[in-house]
Amino acid sequence: METNRRVFLKVAGLATLGFMVTKPALDVFARGQFGEASVGEALDPPHEVGTTTKWGMAVNLTACSEKDGCTACTDACHDYHNVPDIDNKEEEIKWIWTAPYEKVFPEHGNEFIEDDLRGSEVMVLCNHCEHPPCIKVCPTRATWKREDGIVMMDFHRCIGCRYCMAGCPYGARSFNWKDPRPFIKETNPDFPTRTRGVVEKCNFCAKRLSKGLQPACVEACPEKALTFGNLLDDHSELREILATHTIVRRLPELGTEPNVYYYKAD
Amino acid sequence: MYDAGKIISGIIIFFILVSFPIWISAASGTIGDVPELNLPADEEQCVEDAEWMRANHMDLLIDWRETVVREGVRVYTASDGKEYNMSLTDTCLDCHSPKAEFCDQCHDYVAAVPNCWSCHVDPGGS
């Protein structure tokens, strides 16, 4: 082929274009931009080796069920975090609430055993799982596992796709279908509200923990049925309870490994 | 030249319409208005240099937000060594309240609409 100016310019132009397109594309792969959320990643959440804290909670089923109808923990939590009170099953927002024993522990449904608990209401909240399915599916990393074990929400990044709600087997997440502000009776100026279009859930009182306070629900329970503490501290009250009681966790067969534990009083 | 009159008057009308924003504000005396900032009376200085804050407060706030929410660190050490709690409402608005007389003054002027206040609670009213 004869190389005249016209052909030369065409080839040079195409080569430049090709370089412009492939270089950034290659860079993306080289930098591992898809890295964090990629499939086939090790199952372990990003737990830094050497971290000395892993928050967990134990719920005393007996003590809690004795106060039928008590809502102290829910009230304390929802007041502190400006959780709206929407009286509608489809749009309600919950961080900590009660559910029937049979629903919380469907595998304990056998006749005659656990008769004392059947029919009672059980406290449920986000389990801050060891292997949280919700963070795997979040496309913006708006929810992730902190080094201290808390499954956090970054409301600034939440785009409201609700994949995490589909991912959570415990129904621990709620979606703001409408502006929550009109449904908050008294706004706590210390904690931001949320807006329409974001998902929310319990954060183990991350803000209170940063001030050295116990979670609001733990503090409010009149029966002292909730024990919060550091699972990595051998001498914590929480570890003491786990060591001396028969413990159950929700839906153990899923392998999510909840960090919220349930036990019966002695 | 055909239709010179129509073309010229068309051009004149066009320029009157295009310059509408300029002469309307000249007529109403708002030309050259600058935001009136109500600076804190009992405070001398901002978290960082005021000049720097004017240009970079949005980046600083995003930085605070990331550090608090994602890293769990809540204390900011300013370049002069002073420590601040990294909080939009507890810190910025502690000095700059009500925000309507400070933040909003500028933002209305430049038509910036930060969505922060749909969640963060302005202690000086909504």
XYZ file of C-alpha atoms in Angstrom:
392
model
C 0.000 0.000 0.000
C 1.259 3.375 -0.883
C 1.761 5.594 2.183
C 0.546 8.998 1.272
C -0.238 11.727 3.749
C -3.882 10.784 3.927
C -3.206 7.184 4.951
C -0.525 8.227 7.428
C -2.872 10.618 9.188
C -5.619 7.981 9.395
C -3.283 5.434 10.955
C -1.788 7.950 13.398
C -5.265 9.063 14.431
C -6.488 5.545 15.003
C -3.402 4.634 17.011
C -3.854 7.638 19.280
C -7.510 6.832 19.786
C -6.721 3.212 20.580
C -4.137 4.268 23.153
C -6.530 6.730 24.759
C -9.172 4.059 25.178
C -7.059 1.146 26.373
C -4.704 2.955 28.759
C -7.341 4.032 31.325
C -9.106 0.697 30.967
C -5.885 -1.150 31.781
C -5.189 1.248 34.646
C -8.513 0.411 36.205
C -7.633 -3.254 36.355
C -4.058 -2.577 37.426
C -5.214 -0.478 40.360
C -7.793 -3.072 41.302
C -10.647 -0.603 41.251
C -13.053 -3.486 41.475
C -10.973 -4.994 44.217
C -12.914 -4.382 47.377
C -16.241 -5.680 46.227
C -14.975 -8.399 43.925
C -16.401 -11.888 43.906
C -14.300 -14.712 45.284
C -12.685 -12.565 47.943
C -11.825 -14.290 51.207
C -14.905 -14.611 53.411
C -13.346 -12.842 56.366
C -14.579 -9.308 56.901
C -11.850 -6.676 56.943
C -10.803 -7.346 60.501
C -7.411 -5.844 61.170
C -5.057 -8.259 62.865
C -4.149 -6.951 66.277
C -7.340 -5.023 66.935
C -8.178 -5.430 70.561
C -11.891 -4.733 70.571
C -14.828 -6.666 69.225
C -18.149 -5.438 70.510
C -20.891 -7.893 71.304
C -24.095 -8.162 73.285
C -25.887 -10.810 75.305
C -29.648 -10.800 75.810
C -31.123 -12.487 78.854
C -34.285 -14.031 77.437
C -35.840 -14.824 80.812
C -35.309 -11.416 82.344
C -36.551 -9.656 79.216
C -39.701 -11.750 78.852
C -40.679 -11.123 82.462
C -41.481 -7.512 81.687
C -44.116 -8.136 79.085
C -44.866 -5.049 77.033
C -41.865 -3.102 78.273
C -40.404 -0.803 75.610
C -37.669 0.934 77.618
C -34.768 -0.114 75.399
C -36.581 0.667 72.168
C -37.652 4.065 73.457
C -34.161 4.976 74.643
C -32.554 3.930 71.368
C -35.119 5.505 69.101
C -35.193 8.753 71.061
C -31.425 9.060 71.009
C -31.051 8.290 67.307
C -34.082 10.237 66.099
C -35.767 7.133 64.747
C -39.209 8.132 63.434
C -42.308 6.536 64.873
C -44.247 5.486 61.781
C -47.258 3.370 62.697
C -47.397 1.323 59.524
C -45.774 -2.086 59.123
C -44.639 -1.357 55.596
C -42.922 1.929 56.262
C -41.884 1.660 59.895
C -38.246 2.234 60.939
C -36.744 0.061 63.672
C -33.325 -0.222 65.254
C -34.237 -2.444 68.194
C -37.643 -4.046 68.593
C -39.387 -7.228 69.704
C -40.504 -10.243 67.706
C -42.252 -13.463 68.766
C -39.888 -16.160 70.047
C -40.976 -18.607 67.328
C -40.090 -16.083 64.630
C -36.719 -15.200 66.138
C -35.665 -18.817 66.665
C -37.649 -20.822 64.110
C -35.436 -23.872 64.730
C -36.557 -23.974 68.390
C -40.144 -24.690 67.443
C -40.294 -28.202 68.866
C -43.215 -29.058 71.072
C -42.683 -29.210 74.858
C -39.130 -27.836 74.899
C -38.612 -24.184 75.713
C -42.271 -24.045 76.738
C -41.488 -21.177 79.079
C -40.288 -18.984 76.240
C -42.769 -19.893 73.578
C -45.196 -17.052 73.047
C -42.883 -14.482 74.578
C -41.448 -11.469 72.820
C -37.702 -11.387 72.169
C -35.500 -8.305 71.721
C -33.938 -8.196 68.285
C -31.529 -5.766 66.694
C -28.733 -5.801 64.139
C -26.520 -8.779 64.964
C -23.289 -7.091 63.849
C -22.415 -10.394 62.226
C -18.926 -11.748 61.885
C -19.708 -12.404 58.215
C -22.323 -9.779 57.364
C -24.109 -10.566 54.099
C -25.336 -6.966 53.901
C -21.889 -5.448 53.375
C -21.052 -7.871 50.588
C -23.868 -6.562 48.445
C -23.519 -2.830 49.094
C -22.389 -1.223 45.825
C -21.095 1.991 47.431
C -19.509 0.586 50.581
C -21.970 2.674 52.530
C -22.130 -0.205 54.951
C -19.017 -1.980 56.110
C -17.516 -3.713 59.122
C -15.397 -1.587 61.414
C -12.291 -2.980 63.023
C -14.117 -3.150 66.332
C -16.779 -5.384 64.808
C -19.543 -2.822 64.374
C -21.393 -3.113 61.088
C -21.612 0.607 60.332
C -23.764 2.678 58.046
C -22.374 5.735 56.294
C -25.560 7.624 55.514
C -23.616 10.017 53.328
C -22.850 7.243 50.884
C -26.140 5.347 50.965
C -27.924 5.543 47.631
C -30.984 3.681 48.851
C -30.702 0.670 46.536
C -31.818 -1.623 49.407
C -29.570 -4.520 48.372
C -28.437 -4.705 52.003
C -32.024 -5.168 53.130
C -32.356 -8.079 50.747
C -29.030 -9.407 52.005
C -29.858 -9.267 55.712
C -31.537 -12.492 56.848
C -32.665 -10.865 60.112
C -34.699 -7.970 58.746
C -32.546 -5.617 60.779
C -32.602 -2.809 58.224
C -35.330 -0.299 57.464
C -35.785 1.966 54.482
C -36.965 5.560 54.675
C -39.864 5.569 52.267
C -40.712 9.119 53.255
C -39.187 12.077 55.033
C -38.808 10.846 58.610
C -38.722 14.297 60.240
C -42.479 14.801 60.683
C -42.591 11.475 62.558
C -39.955 12.360 65.129
C -41.704 13.687 68.195
C -38.714 15.256 69.892
C -35.547 15.693 67.874
C -32.290 14.991 69.661
C -29.944 17.702 68.355
C -26.956 15.474 69.127
C -27.690 13.020 66.364
C -28.582 13.724 62.739
C -31.894 12.489 61.403
C -32.046 10.669 58.097
C -33.721 11.602 54.840
C -36.058 9.888 52.478
C -34.219 7.283 50.430
C -31.610 5.940 52.849
C -31.457 2.656 54.725
C -30.815 2.651 58.457
C -30.234 0.268 61.343
C -28.639 -0.124 64.756
C -25.012 1.049 64.952
C -24.290 -0.336 68.451
C -24.357 3.309 69.585
C -21.045 4.109 67.900
C -21.317 7.740 68.963
C -21.993 6.916 72.617
C -19.155 4.373 72.610
C -16.800 7.083 71.390
C -17.651 8.986 74.568
C -17.185 5.912 76.739
C -20.906 5.404 77.318
C -22.824 2.134 77.176
C -25.388 1.745 74.386
C -28.656 3.508 75.132
C -30.689 0.280 75.207
C -28.343 -1.381 77.713
C -28.480 1.635 79.976
C -32.277 1.861 79.799
C -33.247 -1.765 80.481
C -34.884 -1.947 83.927
C -34.189 -5.690 84.133
C -30.503 -5.383 83.179
C -31.286 -8.002 80.554
C -28.794 -6.613 78.048
C -25.051 -6.966 78.571
C -22.694 -5.168 76.245
C -18.951 -5.599 76.128
C -15.706 -6.486 74.479
C -15.643 -10.075 73.271
C -11.862 -10.043 73.063
C -11.522 -9.185 76.753
C -11.358 -12.474 78.672
C -12.472 -10.783 81.863
C -15.456 -8.877 80.520
C -18.868 -9.478 82.045
C -20.026 -10.473 78.590
C -17.436 -13.236 78.280
C -18.334 -14.403 81.759
C -21.958 -14.816 80.678
C -20.992 -16.619 77.486
C -18.771 -18.990 79.441
C -21.371 -19.931 82.033
C -24.603 -20.224 80.047
C -26.051 -22.141 77.151
C -25.985 -19.659 74.305
C -28.049 -19.419 71.171
C -27.633 -17.156 68.198
C -30.118 -16.389 65.453
C -30.163 -18.596 62.356
C -26.785 -20.226 63.055
C -27.100 -22.417 59.980
C -26.473 -19.396 57.754
C -22.905 -18.955 58.965
C -23.266 -15.233 59.546
C -22.024 -15.665 63.127
C -23.994 -12.993 64.974
C -22.285 -11.060 67.750
C -25.584 -10.763 69.604
C -26.050 -13.765 71.892
C -29.162 -15.031 73.692
C -29.302 -17.027 76.901
C -31.701 -18.051 79.662
C -31.156 -16.955 83.240
C -29.921 -19.623 85.676
C -30.701 46.029 2.382
C -34.000 44.298 2.947
C -35.870 44.662 6.245
C -33.095 46.689 7.872
C -35.561 48.194 10.321
C -36.863 44.823 11.499
C -33.391 43.364 11.851
C -31.990 46.297 13.793
C -34.945 46.534 16.159
C -34.745 42.755 16.589
C -31.112 43.070 17.607
C -31.928 45.851 20.049
C -34.721 43.834 21.669
C -32.382 40.873 21.894
C -29.753 42.879 23.775
C -32.322 44.348 26.139
C -33.509 40.846 27.018
C -30.027 39.449 27.397
C -28.903 42.241 29.692
C -32.096 41.995 31.750
C -30.366 40.596 34.888
C -27.844 43.437 34.882
C -30.184 46.395 34.567
C -32.885 44.942 36.780
C -30.449 44.612 39.673
C -29.002 48.035 38.869
C -32.512 49.444 39.007
C -33.345 47.747 42.300
C -30.028 48.788 43.837
C -28.854 45.277 44.621
C -25.906 45.395 42.252
C -22.635 44.877 44.073
C -24.380 43.318 47.093
C -22.120 41.035 49.082
C -23.204 38.519 51.705
C -23.451 40.005 55.173
C -21.701 37.651 57.531
C -22.537 37.721 61.198
C -19.142 36.763 62.623
C -18.965 35.382 66.150
C -18.488 38.285 68.542
C -16.644 36.483 71.296
C -14.287 34.462 69.114
C -11.092 35.611 67.469
C -10.314 32.952 64.930
C -11.741 30.047 62.995
C -10.603 26.435 63.044
C -8.091 27.357 60.371
C -7.086 30.640 58.831
C -10.213 32.557 57.701
C -8.881 33.040 54.179
C -8.243 29.311 53.903
C -11.636 28.469 55.407
C -13.402 30.657 52.878
C -11.955 28.612 50.042
C -11.710 25.175 51.600
C -14.364 24.708 54.293
C -16.334 22.283 52.124
C -13.330 20.013 51.696
C -12.536 20.263 55.386
C -16.093 19.217 56.241
C -15.998 16.255 53.886
C -12.680 15.288 55.446
C -14.190 15.514 58.938
C -17.165 13.486 57.839
C -15.011 10.682 56.437
C -12.720 10.654 59.449
C -15.545 10.507 61.976
C -17.901 8.149 60.235
C -15.466 5.850 58.496
C -12.446 5.871 60.766
C -14.152 6.535 64.078
C -11.734 9.350 64.957
C -13.417 12.453 66.325
C -10.623 14.842 67.281
C -9.137 17.258 64.743
C -5.827 18.925 65.398
C -5.697 22.280 63.625
C -2.501 23.628 62.131
C -2.026 25.842 65.206
C -2.178 22.762 67.433
C -5.661 23.431 68.856
C -7.989 20.443 69.066
C -11.559 20.413 67.866
C -14.370 17.888 67.967
C -15.003 17.139 64.300
C -18.668 17.994 64.195
C -20.678 20.037 61.762
C -23.291 21.073 64.298
C -21.409 20.889 67.582
C -18.329 22.750 66.347
C -18.981 24.920 63.286
C -22.426 25.982 64.414
C -21.295 26.411 67.996
C -19.480 29.529 66.789
C -21.434 30.273 63.632
C -25.004 30.203 64.873
C -27.582 30.922 63.569
C -26.465 29.505 60.275
C -28.968 31.709 58.480
C -26.787 34.694 59.284
C -23.568 33.033 58.252
C -23.490 29.871 56.142
C -26.736 30.618 54.319
C -25.688 34.188 53.530
C -22.879 32.982 51.286
C -24.622 29.918 50.007
C -27.703 31.837 48.925
C -25.412 34.311 47.204
C -23.568 31.667 45.187
C -26.651 29.420 44.926
C -24.906 26.549 46.692
C -27.398 24.193 48.333
C -25.599 21.783 50.670
C -27.991 18.952 51.522
C -26.488 18.505 54.977
C -29.418 20.079 56.792
C -31.916 17.507 55.655
C -30.261 15.279 58.266
C -28.019 17.370 60.494
C -30.072 19.327 62.980
C -29.404 23.044 63.050
C -29.420 23.880 66.752
C -30.618 27.418 66.004
C -33.904 26.301 64.428
C -34.449 24.772 60.986
